[in-house]
Structures are given as C-alpha cells and as structure tokens.
C-alpha cells in the first residue's frame, strides 16, 4: 500500500521500499537536466533518512553539471525564498512534509521560488522516464558544494513584512511545537524576534518526531497541555517542513486544521478585501467569511502549485488550503507557516482580540474526513466507477479535482491523494449528522 507517489507535489515514498537512492539520483539528474544545469539549492528536514537522500540528490545534481548550494536542515519556505535571493535556477527540498517518518520525498522548486506547475512537472517526469540526462564530463563537474544560511534570510523577510514593534509592545506568551524538525531552527527565533515569551516543545532537530508531523487535533494534545500549564496566549504547531500550521486557543481548544485559513482570511480581509484562493476540498466556511467582507473565493485543484498560479492570476490577497497551509503574499506566494504566525500575532497585538474570540467568529460547520487505502492499480478504476454511476443517475458534480457533489445543505468530495496511495473522502454540512450521511453515501459507492 506504500506505493511511490509521483505528481504535482513531487516524488515521495517509503524509504527502503519504493523510495530509494537510485530514484533520488535519477530525479536529481532529471531536474538538473530540465533546468539546464546552473546553481541549485538543496535543503532537508530532520528525518533519519535525510542524510542518505541528500547524498543521492547532491550526486545527481553534480553529475548533471549543476553548481550546488547546500542549505542544510531548513524549512521548505526558507529554501523557496532563497532561490531568487541567491540567483539559483531552482531547488530541491528533501522532505515528506506531513507524512510519517518512514516516508521521504523530493519537492521541486523553480527559479521564482514556486513549485513546478502541472505542465512543468510533466516535462520533468518525461525526462526522468526517458533517462536521457545531462552528463557533465569529469573536468566540468563542480568540485565543491557551497553552504548558505537561508533561515536568517527568511527571518529578515518576515521582519520586513510584519509590524514587529506592535507585537513587541504586547509581549505575548506563545507556545510552539516544532515537531523536532526544521522549524525548530526558525520558529523560536522568529517568536523571539517578535518579543514573545516563548514556550517551546519538541524543538530539538536531532531528536525523532514526537508524533505524526501533521498539525491535526490528535497531534496537538501535548501543545494543548503546554498552553494551559504555561497560560500561553496561543499555541502553534508546525509540520515537518514549515508549510502547515495548527492552532490552540488560550482556553486550550485545539482548532481543526481547517480553521487556520478561514481565521487568516478573517484577519486579512478586514484590512484588505479581495480574492482568496483555495482548493475544492477546503471548508465552505471560507466563502462565508469572505462574504462578510465583500470578498470572493477562487477554488483550484488540490496542490500548492495550483494555489500559487491562481493567486498570481487573480492578484489574490490571501491563499491556502484546509491542511493548515496559508499563503501570505507580502512574504511569498507559497505556504509558509512562519508567515502565518506573523499574520496572527500582528493582528492580536494591534487589536487586543484573543484567539478564542477570533475563532468564535468562524461559521460553525461540521467536516468529516475519511482516508481509504487502495492498491495503486485500483484507485482510478474506483473513481471511474463512481463517475459512471453518477452519470447514470443524472447527478450534477464538479470535476475540478476528482468528484465533488454539492447539495443545498452540504457537499462531499472524493479524490485521489497527491501524496499517498489513498482515496480521500471529505464531507461538510451544517450538522455532523448530515456530514456523516454524505460521507457514508460516498463510502458505500466506493465500497470503502
């Protein structure tokens, strides 16, 4: 079931099973070939497989004639900011993000710091499958690898984007869970720069992940305890590579990862009404928040590349996904959990509003999620069977990404995961009972 996943979010798999050194070398050579060599940045998270994968990636890039700069352990958004800063043609982040520690992945970044779009990802995949790579001759292979500090550069960009002095004047007490990964090198420093009293947990990048590196409720119980014991004003949870953010209120309420983007929208749209971009799986609470502020929501397929491209097209004021990812354009056009932290703390400092008060303003909807493991060779046939059944019944549905059916009192979305061998089923309605009905309806038709 732990099949290799190749798609819009890069290439990922379980190390020692489908994700191998040979695979990493091949994709690194393919990426170097695709970008016609040039300077390439590399970073990783703290998974135990990271040094092995890093060595393979460096070998592939050097073999293709790339000039390589190693950023070491650092968040993916730090690399993305560093690519244009250092004049690189692209970068590879070695991280499986929210996936458990046995997984690892390569995420491919282009010259403007954004992920490859679908067309570019397909072109890279063609080069990989053809295995016709650029091969530097012995005298043209770079003999050294530079090292640079992308985290400090990221901190400077964050400090320019937010009202640091306003936060300093309030001196909030902030609890943070860094999941013993790359954000341990960024988030506490960012909070200290903001003048916060910092209560950090799981901030040792040499230690294993203390829990699944995904900021969902079940992974934030330790953070909740820290918030309550330390009487913190807010708690923040990071994933393994600094893209997703979970929130715990000062009262100890663990908010759903689906709440992060609507909360950010409530803040940003008060200041600057405009367009918010998200995917078709994200909570409909976002439309209700946007409507309060005379704003609109544009929806895309699931994947950061789609969000970034749509934000550029629509000149959006905010973007993100229901995973806890938030895009703050004044920092960069990709998910950045440290930027989201800045957005929240700046708002709380300027307004005096508590996190629980802001959360109370969100529409009360019920969302249920189900992940159905499916053998890779059966995934698309199951979805096709559902499509044919809906066609026979004459149902109207959205095919932006998988199949989404909207009813007057809710919706259900069925799609293939970008990151695992799963079919994801998400249902949302005004009541939990109705959301469960919609979820069960979809599961029954899938036999899952």
Short mmCIF file of C-alpha atoms in Angstrom, two decimals, residues 179-414:
data_model
loop_
_atom_site.label_atom_id
_atom_site.label_comp_id
_atom_site.label_asym_id
_atom_site.label_seq_id
_atom_site.Cartn_x
_atom_site.Cartn_y
_atom_site.Cartn_z
CA UNK A 179 7.92 18.53 15.81
CA UNK A 180 11.71 18.23 16.28
CA UNK A 181 12.14 19.21 12.65
CA UNK A 182 13.30 22.13 10.54
CA UNK A 183 11.01 24.72 12.14
CA UNK A 184 12.99 24.24 15.36
CA UNK A 185 15.65 26.35 13.63
CA UNK A 186 13.21 29.08 12.57
CA UNK A 187 10.07 29.39 14.67
CA UNK A 188 11.56 30.03 18.15
CA UNK A 189 13.94 32.61 16.65
CA UNK A 190 11.04 34.30 14.84
CA UNK A 191 8.99 34.42 18.03
CA UNK A 192 11.94 35.84 19.98
CA UNK A 193 12.45 38.45 17.24
CA UNK A 194 8.81 39.43 17.79
CA UNK A 195 9.48 39.90 21.50
CA UNK A 196 7.34 36.94 22.56
CA UNK A 197 7.81 34.90 25.71
CA UNK A 198 8.42 31.53 24.08
CA UNK A 199 7.34 28.17 25.46
CA UNK A 200 8.86 25.68 23.03
CA UNK A 201 8.38 21.93 22.94
CA UNK A 202 9.82 19.36 20.52
CA UNK A 203 12.41 21.89 19.40
CA UNK A 204 15.39 19.52 19.15
CA UNK A 205 16.21 18.85 15.47
CA UNK A 206 18.45 15.92 16.49
CA UNK A 207 15.56 14.01 18.10
CA UNK A 208 12.94 11.82 16.37
CA UNK A 209 9.48 13.11 15.52
CA UNK A 210 7.43 13.03 18.77
CA UNK A 211 4.19 12.46 16.86
CA UNK A 212 2.85 12.42 13.33
CA UNK A 213 4.17 15.61 11.66
CA UNK A 214 0.72 16.87 10.66
CA UNK A 215 -0.99 19.61 12.70
CA UNK A 216 -4.24 17.75 13.28
CA UNK A 217 -6.06 17.56 16.60
CA UNK A 218 -4.61 14.21 17.67
CA UNK A 219 -1.05 15.53 17.23
CA UNK A 220 -1.62 18.68 19.30
CA UNK A 221 -2.54 17.28 22.73
CA UNK A 222 0.96 17.98 24.10
CA UNK A 223 0.79 21.54 22.78
CA UNK A 224 -2.62 21.98 24.42
CA UNK A 225 -1.19 20.88 27.76
CA UNK A 226 1.68 23.36 27.37
CA UNK A 227 -0.71 26.22 26.55
CA UNK A 228 -2.80 25.52 29.64
CA UNK A 229 0.11 24.86 32.01
CA UNK A 230 2.04 27.89 30.81
CA UNK A 231 -1.03 30.14 30.50
CA UNK A 232 0.02 30.99 26.97
CA UNK A 233 -1.90 33.42 24.78
CA UNK A 234 -1.81 30.98 21.85
CA UNK A 235 -0.23 27.71 20.75
CA UNK A 236 1.16 27.00 17.28
CA UNK A 237 2.05 23.58 15.80
CA UNK A 238 4.27 23.17 12.74
CA UNK A 239 4.59 20.25 10.35
CA UNK A 240 7.99 18.81 9.39
CA UNK A 241 8.92 21.38 6.74
CA UNK A 242 7.25 24.64 7.76
CA UNK A 243 4.24 24.69 5.45
CA UNK A 244 1.27 23.80 7.68
CA UNK A 245 0.13 25.43 10.91
CA UNK A 246 -2.15 24.20 13.68
CA UNK A 247 -3.58 26.45 16.41
CA UNK A 248 -4.56 26.03 20.06
CA UNK A 249 -6.51 28.88 21.70
CA UNK A 250 -5.60 30.41 25.04
CA UNK A 251 -8.53 28.45 26.52
CA UNK A 252 -6.96 25.16 25.38
CA UNK A 253 -9.28 24.49 22.45
CA UNK A 254 -7.50 22.58 19.69
CA UNK A 255 -8.76 24.05 16.43
CA UNK A 256 -9.20 21.93 13.34
CA UNK A 257 -6.56 22.35 10.66
CA UNK A 258 -9.48 23.56 8.52
CA UNK A 259 -9.81 26.62 10.79
CA UNK A 260 -6.35 28.04 10.08
CA UNK A 261 -7.10 29.53 6.64
CA UNK A 262 -10.58 30.95 7.50
CA UNK A 263 -9.05 32.58 10.61
CA UNK A 264 -6.30 34.12 8.47
CA UNK A 265 -8.95 35.30 5.99
CA UNK A 266 -10.98 36.92 8.76
CA UNK A 267 -7.86 38.88 9.71
CA UNK A 268 -6.58 39.82 6.25
CA UNK A 269 -9.93 40.66 4.65
CA UNK A 270 -10.72 43.15 7.39
CA UNK A 271 -7.63 45.04 6.26
CA UNK A 272 -7.74 44.41 2.54
CA UNK A 273 -10.88 42.98 0.93
CA UNK A 274 -10.14 40.98 -2.21
CA UNK A 275 -9.80 37.49 -3.61
CA UNK A 276 -8.84 34.44 -1.55
CA UNK A 277 -7.61 31.33 -3.37
CA UNK A 278 -8.06 27.82 -2.02
CA UNK A 279 -8.73 24.29 -3.27
CA UNK A 280 -12.00 22.44 -3.79
CA UNK A 281 -11.54 20.37 -0.60
CA UNK A 282 -11.30 23.31 1.80
CA UNK A 283 -14.15 24.23 4.14
CA UNK A 284 -17.04 26.31 2.81
CA UNK A 285 -16.57 28.48 5.91
CA UNK A 286 -14.13 30.43 3.76
CA UNK A 287 -16.88 31.70 1.42
CA UNK A 288 -18.95 32.82 4.41
CA UNK A 289 -16.01 34.70 5.90
CA UNK A 290 -15.21 36.32 2.54
CA UNK A 291 -18.84 37.39 2.05
CA UNK A 292 -18.75 39.34 5.32
CA UNK A 293 -16.00 41.50 3.88
CA UNK A 294 -17.31 41.89 0.33
CA UNK A 295 -14.69 39.46 -0.95
CA UNK A 296 -14.64 36.37 -3.16
CA UNK A 297 -13.11 32.88 -3.17
CA UNK A 298 -11.49 31.17 -6.16
CA UNK A 299 -11.12 27.37 -5.95
CA UNK A 300 -8.49 25.21 -7.65
CA UNK A 301 -7.44 21.55 -7.70
CA UNK A 302 -5.55 20.38 -4.59
CA UNK A 303 -1.86 21.29 -4.57
CA UNK A 304 0.24 24.33 -3.74
CA UNK A 305 1.27 24.88 -7.36
CA UNK A 306 -2.37 25.44 -8.33
CA UNK A 307 -2.86 27.88 -5.44
CA UNK A 308 0.23 29.92 -6.31
CA UNK A 309 -0.59 30.18 -10.02
CA UNK A 310 -4.19 31.21 -9.32
CA UNK A 311 -3.05 33.82 -6.81
CA UNK A 312 -0.81 35.38 -9.44
CA UNK A 313 -3.64 35.39 -11.99
CA UNK A 314 -6.22 36.90 -9.62
CA UNK A 315 -3.88 39.13 -7.61
CA UNK A 316 -5.26 37.47 -4.50
CA UNK A 317 -4.73 38.96 -1.05
CA UNK A 318 -4.51 35.55 0.63
CA UNK A 319 -4.40 31.86 -0.25
CA UNK A 320 -4.02 28.44 1.26
CA UNK A 321 -5.60 25.06 1.85
CA UNK A 322 -7.62 23.27 4.52
CA UNK A 323 -4.49 21.38 5.55
CA UNK A 324 -3.37 24.36 7.67
CA UNK A 325 -1.35 25.92 4.85
CA UNK A 326 -1.57 29.71 4.47
CA UNK A 327 -0.06 31.88 1.71
CA UNK A 328 0.71 35.46 2.81
CA UNK A 329 1.68 37.33 -0.40
CA UNK A 330 3.62 40.06 1.38
CA UNK A 331 6.15 37.35 2.31
CA UNK A 332 5.90 34.91 -0.62
CA UNK A 333 3.36 33.14 -2.83
CA UNK A 334 3.59 29.73 -1.22
CA UNK A 335 2.63 28.08 2.07
CA UNK A 336 4.71 29.48 4.92
CA UNK A 337 3.72 28.66 8.50
CA UNK A 338 6.11 31.26 9.96
CA UNK A 339 4.40 33.94 7.85
CA UNK A 340 1.03 32.73 9.13
CA UNK A 341 2.34 33.05 12.70
CA UNK A 342 3.34 36.64 11.93
CA UNK A 343 -0.10 37.40 10.50
CA UNK A 344 -1.87 36.09 13.61
CA UNK A 345 0.41 37.73 16.18
CA UNK A 346 0.38 41.08 14.39
CA UNK A 347 -3.43 41.03 14.43
CA UNK A 348 -3.67 40.06 18.11
CA UNK A 349 -1.17 42.78 19.01
CA UNK A 350 -2.94 45.52 17.07
CA UNK A 351 -6.48 44.66 18.14
CA UNK A 352 -6.13 43.00 21.54
CA UNK A 353 -8.52 40.31 20.30
CA UNK A 354 -7.99 36.90 21.87
CA UNK A 355 -7.61 33.77 19.76
CA UNK A 356 -10.80 32.27 21.19
CA UNK A 357 -12.73 35.43 20.27
CA UNK A 358 -11.47 35.30 16.70
CA UNK A 359 -12.27 31.59 16.48
CA UNK A 360 -15.80 32.23 17.78
CA UNK A 361 -16.45 34.34 14.68
CA UNK A 362 -15.97 31.39 12.34
CA UNK A 363 -19.08 29.78 10.81
CA UNK A 364 -19.98 26.57 12.63
CA UNK A 365 -19.82 23.79 10.05
CA UNK A 366 -19.11 20.10 10.52
CA UNK A 367 -16.48 18.44 8.34
CA UNK A 368 -15.66 14.73 8.35
CA UNK A 369 -12.71 13.13 6.57
CA UNK A 370 -12.03 9.52 5.63
CA UNK A 371 -8.88 8.12 4.02
CA UNK A 372 -9.40 4.83 2.19
CA UNK A 373 -6.16 2.93 1.41
CA UNK A 374 -6.40 1.48 -2.11
CA UNK A 375 -3.96 -0.53 -4.21
CA UNK A 376 -2.39 1.82 -6.78
CA UNK A 377 -3.74 -0.16 -9.73
CA UNK A 378 -7.33 0.12 -8.44
CA UNK A 379 -7.51 3.79 -7.46
CA UNK A 380 -8.57 5.29 -10.78
CA UNK A 381 -10.94 2.44 -11.64
CA UNK A 382 -12.83 3.03 -8.37
CA UNK A 383 -13.16 6.72 -9.16
CA UNK A 384 -14.26 5.93 -12.71
CA UNK A 385 -16.93 3.58 -11.39
CA UNK A 386 -18.33 6.36 -9.20
CA UNK A 387 -18.24 8.74 -12.17
CA UNK A 388 -20.24 6.28 -14.31
CA UNK A 389 -22.79 5.74 -11.56
CA UNK A 390 -23.36 9.48 -11.18
CA UNK A 391 -23.75 9.81 -14.94
CA UNK A 392 -26.43 7.09 -14.98
CA UNK A 393 -28.30 8.79 -12.14
CA UNK A 394 -28.06 12.20 -13.80
CA UNK A 395 -26.32 13.84 -10.83
CA UNK A 396 -24.51 17.15 -11.28
CA UNK A 397 -20.94 17.22 -10.00
CA UNK A 398 -17.70 19.18 -10.16
CA UNK A 399 -14.63 17.51 -11.72
CA UNK A 400 -12.05 20.18 -10.83
CA UNK A 401 -10.20 17.53 -8.82
CA UNK A 402 -11.83 14.12 -8.52
CA UNK A 403 -15.60 14.28 -7.95
CA UNK A 404 -17.36 16.87 -5.77
CA UNK A 405 -21.12 16.84 -5.29
CA UNK A 406 -22.78 19.90 -3.76
CA UNK A 407 -26.21 19.80 -2.13
CA UNK A 408 -28.23 22.67 -0.63
CA UNK A 409 -27.13 21.63 2.86
CA UNK A 410 -23.59 20.35 2.27
CA UNK A 411 -21.10 18.71 -0.06
CA UNK A 412 -18.95 15.61 -0.44
CA UNK A 413 -15.64 15.37 -2.29
CA UNK A 414 -13.89 12.20 -3.48
#
